[in-house]
Coordinates of N, CA and C in Angstrom, one line a residue:
Q275 N 106.5 120.3 77.1 CA 106.6 118.8 77.2 C 107.3 118.2 76.0
E276 N 108.2 117.3 76.3 CA 109.0 116.7 75.2 C 108.3 115.6 74.5
A277 N 108.5 115.5 73.2 CA 107.9 114.4 72.5 C 108.7 113.2 72.7
R278 N 108.1 112.0 72.7 CA 108.8 110.8 73.0 C 108.2 109.7 72.1
I279 N 109.1 108.9 71.5 CA 108.8 107.8 70.7 C 109.4 106.6 71.3
D280 N 108.6 105.6 71.6 CA 109.1 104.3 72.2 C 109.1 103.3 71.1
V281 N 110.2 102.6 70.9 CA 110.4 101.6 69.9 C 110.7 100.3 70.6
E282 N 110.1 99.2 70.2 CA 110.4 97.9 70.7 C 111.1 97.1 69.6
L283 N 112.2 96.5 70.0 CA 113.0 95.7 69.1 C 112.8 94.2 69.5
V284 N 112.6 93.4 68.5 CA 112.6 91.9 68.8 C 113.9 91.4 68.3
A285 N 114.8 91.2 69.2 CA 116.2 90.7 68.8 C 116.5 89.4 69.5
P286 N 116.8 88.4 68.8 CA 117.1 87.1 69.4 C 118.2 87.1 70.5
E287 N 119.2 88.0 70.2 CA 120.3 88.1 71.2 C 119.9 88.7 72.5
L288 N 118.8 89.3 72.6 CA 118.3 89.9 73.9 C 117.5 88.8 74.7
E289 N 117.1 87.7 74.1 CA 116.3 86.7 74.8 C 117.2 86.0 75.8
R290 N 116.6 85.7 77.0 CA 117.3 85.0 78.0 C 116.3 84.1 78.7
P291 N 116.7 82.9 79.2 CA 115.8 82.1 80.0 C 115.5 82.8 81.3
V292 N 114.4 82.5 81.9 CA 114.0 83.2 83.2 C 115.1 82.8 84.3
E293 N 115.7 81.7 84.2 CA 116.7 81.3 85.2 C 118.0 82.1 85.1
A294 N 118.2 82.7 84.0 CA 119.4 83.5 83.8 C 119.3 85.0 84.2
V295 N 118.1 85.4 84.7 CA 117.9 86.8 85.1 C 118.6 87.0 86.4
R296 N 119.5 88.0 86.4 CA 120.2 88.4 87.6 C 120.1 89.9 87.8
S297 N 120.7 90.3 89.0 CA 120.6 91.7 89.3 C 121.2 92.7 88.3
E298 N 122.2 92.2 87.6 CA 122.9 93.1 86.7 C 122.0 93.5 85.5
L299 N 120.9 92.8 85.3 CA 120.0 93.1 84.2 C 118.9 94.1 84.6
I300 N 118.9 94.6 85.9 CA 117.9 95.6 86.3 C 118.1 96.8 85.4
D301 N 117.0 97.4 85.0 CA 116.9 98.6 84.2 C 117.5 98.4 82.8
R302 N 117.5 97.2 82.3 CA 117.9 96.8 81.0 C 116.8 96.2 80.2
Y303 N 116.8 96.3 78.9 CA 115.7 95.7 78.1 C 116.2 94.3 77.8
V304 N 115.4 93.3 78.2 CA 115.7 91.9 77.9 C 114.4 91.2 77.4
G305 N 114.6 90.1 76.7 CA 113.5 89.4 76.2 C 113.4 88.1 77.1
L306 N 112.2 87.9 77.6 CA 111.9 86.7 78.4 C 110.7 85.9 77.7
R307 N 110.8 84.6 77.8 CA 109.7 83.8 77.2 C 109.1 83.1 78.4
G308 N 107.7 83.2 78.5 CA 107.0 82.6 79.6 C 105.6 82.9 79.5
S309 N 104.8 82.6 80.6 CA 103.4 82.8 80.7 C 103.1 83.9 81.7
V310 N 102.3 84.8 81.4 CA 101.9 85.8 82.4 C 100.8 85.2 83.2
V311 N 101.1 85.1 84.5 CA 100.1 84.4 85.4 C 99.4 85.4 86.3
R312 N 99.8 86.7 86.3 CA 99.2 87.7 87.1 C 99.5 89.1 86.5
A313 N 98.5 89.9 86.4 CA 98.7 91.3 85.9 C 97.9 92.2 86.8
A314 N 98.6 93.2 87.4 CA 98.0 94.2 88.2 C 97.3 95.2 87.4
N315 N 96.5 96.1 88.0 CA 95.8 97.1 87.3 C 96.8 98.2 86.8
V316 N 96.5 98.8 85.7 CA 97.4 99.9 85.2 C 97.3 101.1 86.2
A317 N 98.4 101.7 86.6 CA 98.4 102.8 87.5 C 99.4 103.9 87.0
P318 N 99.2 105.1 87.4 CA 100.1 106.2 87.0 C 101.4 106.1 87.8
L319 N 102.5 106.4 87.2 CA 103.8 106.5 87.9 C 104.3 108.0 87.7
V320 N 104.4 108.7 88.8 CA 104.8 110.1 88.7 C 106.2 110.2 88.3
T321 N 106.5 111.1 87.3 CA 107.8 111.3 86.8 C 108.3 112.7 87.1
E322 N 107.4 113.6 87.3 CA 107.8 115.0 87.6 C 106.7 115.7 88.5
L323 N 107.1 116.3 89.5 CA 106.2 117.0 90.4 C 106.4 118.5 90.4
S324 N 105.3 119.2 90.5 CA 105.4 120.7 90.6 C 104.9 121.1 92.0
F325 N 105.7 121.9 92.7 CA 105.3 122.4 94.0 C 105.1 123.9 94.0
R326 N 104.3 124.4 94.8 CA 104.0 125.8 94.9 C 104.3 126.2 96.4
C327 N 105.1 127.3 96.5 CA 105.4 127.9 97.9 C 104.1 128.5 98.4
G328 N 103.8 128.2 99.7 CA 102.6 128.8 100.3 C 102.7 130.2 100.6
S329 N 103.9 130.8 100.7 CA 104.1 132.2 101.0 C 104.1 133.1 99.8
C330 N 104.9 132.8 98.8 CA 105.0 133.6 97.6 C 104.5 133.1 96.3
S331 N 104.0 131.9 96.4 CA 103.4 131.2 95.2 C 104.4 130.9 94.1
E332 N 105.7 130.9 94.5 CA 106.8 130.5 93.5 C 106.6 129.0 93.2
E333 N 106.9 128.6 91.9 CA 106.7 127.3 91.5 C 108.1 126.6 91.4
V334 N 108.2 125.3 91.9 CA 109.4 124.6 91.9 C 109.1 123.2 91.3
S335 N 109.8 122.8 90.3 CA 109.6 121.5 89.7 C 110.7 120.6 90.0
Q336 N 110.4 119.3 90.3 CA 111.5 118.3 90.6 C 111.1 117.0 90.0
P337 N 112.1 116.3 89.4 CA 111.9 115.0 88.9 C 111.6 114.0 90.0
A338 N 110.9 112.9 89.7 CA 110.6 111.9 90.7 C 111.1 110.6 90.1
K339 N 112.1 110.0 90.7 CA 112.7 108.8 90.2 C 111.9 107.6 90.7
E340 N 111.4 106.8 89.8 CA 110.6 105.6 90.2 C 109.4 105.9 91.1
G341 N 108.9 107.1 90.9 CA 107.7 107.6 91.6 C 108.0 108.1 93.0
R342 N 109.3 108.2 93.4 CA 109.7 108.7 94.7 C 110.1 110.1 94.6
F343 N 109.7 110.9 95.6 CA 110.1 112.3 95.6 C 110.3 112.8 97.0
E344 N 110.8 114.0 97.1 CA 111.0 114.7 98.4 C 110.5 116.2 98.1
Y345 N 109.9 116.7 99.2 CA 109.5 118.1 99.1 C 110.7 119.0 99.0
P346 N 110.6 120.2 98.3 CA 111.8 121.1 98.3 C 112.2 121.5 99.7
S347 N 113.5 121.7 99.9 CA 113.9 122.1 101.2 C 113.8 123.5 101.5
A348 N 113.9 124.3 100.4 CA 113.8 125.8 100.6 C 113.2 126.4 99.3
C349 N 112.6 127.6 99.5 CA 112.0 128.3 98.4 C 113.1 129.1 97.6
P350 N 113.0 129.1 96.3 CA 114.0 129.8 95.5 C 114.0 131.3 95.8
R351 N 112.9 131.9 96.3 CA 112.9 133.3 96.7 C 113.3 133.5 98.2
K352 N 113.8 132.5 98.8 CA 114.3 132.5 100.2 C 113.2 132.9 101.2
C353 N 112.0 132.5 101.0 CA 110.9 132.7 102.0 C 111.2 132.0 103.3
K354 N 110.9 132.6 104.4 CA 111.1 131.9 105.7 C 109.9 131.1 106.0
F355 N 110.2 129.9 106.6 CA 109.1 129.0 106.9 C 108.2 128.6 105.8
A356 N 108.8 128.4 104.6 CA 108.0 128.1 103.4 C 107.4 126.7 103.5
R357 N 106.1 126.6 103.2 CA 105.4 125.3 103.1 C 105.0 125.1 101.7
F358 N 105.3 123.9 101.2 CA 105.0 123.7 99.8 C 103.8 122.8 99.6
S359 N 103.0 123.0 98.6 CA 101.9 122.1 98.2 C 102.1 121.6 96.8
V360 N 101.6 120.5 96.5 CA 101.7 119.9 95.2 C 100.7 120.5 94.3
D361 N 101.1 120.9 93.1 CA 100.3 121.5 92.1 C 99.9 120.3 91.1
K362 N 98.8 119.6 91.4 CA 98.5 118.4 90.6 C 98.3 118.6 89.1
E363 N 97.9 119.8 88.7 CA 97.7 120.1 87.3 C 99.0 120.1 86.5
K364 N 100.1 120.4 87.1 CA 101.4 120.5 86.4 C 102.3 119.3 86.6
C365 N 101.8 118.3 87.3 CA 102.6 117.1 87.5 C 102.6 116.2 86.2
A366 N 103.6 115.4 86.0 CA 103.7 114.5 84.8 C 103.7 113.1 85.3
A367 N 103.1 112.2 84.6 CA 103.0 110.8 85.0 C 103.0 109.9 83.7
I368 N 103.4 108.6 83.9 CA 103.3 107.7 82.8 C 102.5 106.5 83.3
D369 N 102.1 105.6 82.3 CA 101.4 104.4 82.7 C 102.4 103.4 83.2
W370 N 102.0 102.6 84.2 CA 102.9 101.6 84.8 C 102.0 100.4 85.2
Q371 N 102.6 99.2 85.1 CA 101.9 97.9 85.4 C 102.9 96.9 85.8
R372 N 102.5 96.1 86.8 CA 103.4 95.0 87.3 C 102.7 93.7 86.8
V373 N 103.5 92.8 86.2 CA 103.0 91.5 85.8 C 103.9 90.4 86.4
R374 N 103.4 89.2 86.6 CA 104.2 88.1 87.1 C 104.3 87.1 85.9
L375 N 105.5 86.8 85.6 CA 105.9 85.9 84.5 C 106.3 84.6 85.0
Q376 N 105.8 83.5 84.5 CA 106.2 82.2 85.0 C 107.0 81.5 83.8
E377 N 108.0 80.8 84.2 CA 108.9 80.1 83.3 C 108.1 79.2 82.4
D378 N 108.5 79.2 81.1 CA 107.8 78.4 80.1 C 108.0 76.9 80.4
F379 N 107.0 76.1 80.3 CA 107.2 74.7 80.6 C 108.1 74.0 79.5
A380 N 108.1 74.5 78.3 CA 109.0 73.9 77.3 C 110.5 74.1 77.7
E381 N 110.8 75.4 78.2 CA 112.1 75.7 78.7 C 112.4 74.8 79.9
L382 N 111.5 74.6 80.8 CA 111.6 73.9 82.0 C 112.0 72.5 81.8
S383 N 111.4 71.8 80.8 CA 111.7 70.4 80.5 C 113.0 70.3 79.8
A384 N 113.4 71.3 79.0 CA 114.6 71.2 78.2 C 115.8 71.5 79.1
S385 N 115.6 72.2 80.2 CA 116.8 72.6 81.0 C 117.4 71.4 81.7
E386 N 118.7 71.5 82.0 CA 119.3 70.4 82.7 C 119.0 70.5 84.2
G387 N 119.2 69.4 84.9 CA 119.0 69.4 86.4 C 117.8 68.5 86.7
A388 N 117.2 68.8 87.8 CA 116.0 67.9 88.2 C 114.9 68.0 87.2
P389 N 114.4 66.8 86.8 CA 113.4 66.8 85.8 C 112.0 67.4 86.3
R390 N 111.7 67.4 87.6 CA 110.5 67.9 88.1 C 110.8 69.0 89.1
R391 N 110.5 70.2 88.8 CA 110.7 71.2 89.8 C 109.6 72.3 89.6
V392 N 109.4 73.1 90.6 CA 108.5 74.2 90.5 C 109.0 75.3 89.5
P393 N 108.1 75.7 88.6 CA 108.6 76.8 87.6 C 108.9 78.1 88.4
R394 N 109.9 78.7 87.9 CA 110.3 80.0 88.5 C 109.3 81.1 88.1
T395 N 109.1 82.1 88.9 CA 108.3 83.2 88.6 C 109.1 84.5 88.8
L396 N 108.8 85.5 88.1 CA 109.5 86.8 88.1 C 108.5 87.9 88.0
D397 N 108.6 88.9 88.9 CA 107.7 90.1 88.8 C 108.4 91.1 87.9
C398 N 107.7 91.6 86.9 CA 108.2 92.6 85.9 C 107.4 93.8 85.9
D399 N 108.1 95.0 85.9 CA 107.4 96.3 85.8 C 107.4 96.7 84.4
L400 N 106.2 97.0 83.9 CA 106.0 97.4 82.5 C 105.7 98.9 82.5
K401 N 106.3 99.7 81.6 CA 106.1 101.1 81.5 C 105.8 101.5 80.1
R402 N 105.1 102.7 80.0 CA 104.7 103.3 78.7 C 104.0 102.4 77.8
G403 N 104.6 102.1 76.6 CA 104.0 101.3 75.5 C 103.8 99.8 75.8
L404 N 104.5 99.3 76.8 CA 104.4 97.9 77.2 C 103.2 97.6 78.1
V405 N 102.7 98.7 78.7 CA 101.5 98.5 79.6 C 100.3 98.0 78.9
G406 N 99.7 97.0 79.4 CA 98.4 96.5 78.8 C 98.6 95.6 77.7
C407 N 99.9 95.2 77.3 CA 100.1 94.4 76.1 C 99.9 92.9 76.4
C408 N 99.7 92.5 77.6 CA 99.5 91.1 77.9 C 98.6 90.9 79.1
S409 N 97.9 89.8 79.1 CA 97.0 89.5 80.3 C 97.2 88.0 80.6
P410 N 96.8 87.6 81.8 CA 97.0 86.2 82.2 C 95.9 85.3 81.5

């Protein structure tokens, strides 16, 4: 298992208003200012799965991107009609949490446009060290 260190930087140039968040920022680290109005329970997110062949007990490991995975299509030992089962003891997972962030009222009143509008909300996925760092 690899050692991992997560570092958080607080850099003013990464801060953006909630209204400026667009699809090109997906999977990037950005700073948002607002109020957390909802926080889901912390859950595991599978990062790697280990499968075992039912015929020969050969082990096959596969990464799981964003918790999604597929069973292996064939056994490395070329077993016919191989069926795979998940070896839960050898799977790897990280902490994951979804929070809903609401636009800050100070930003809302300072922005141009209609003086009274509904604040924008944004669902954010938190992983590893960011999990549990905020509550509504």
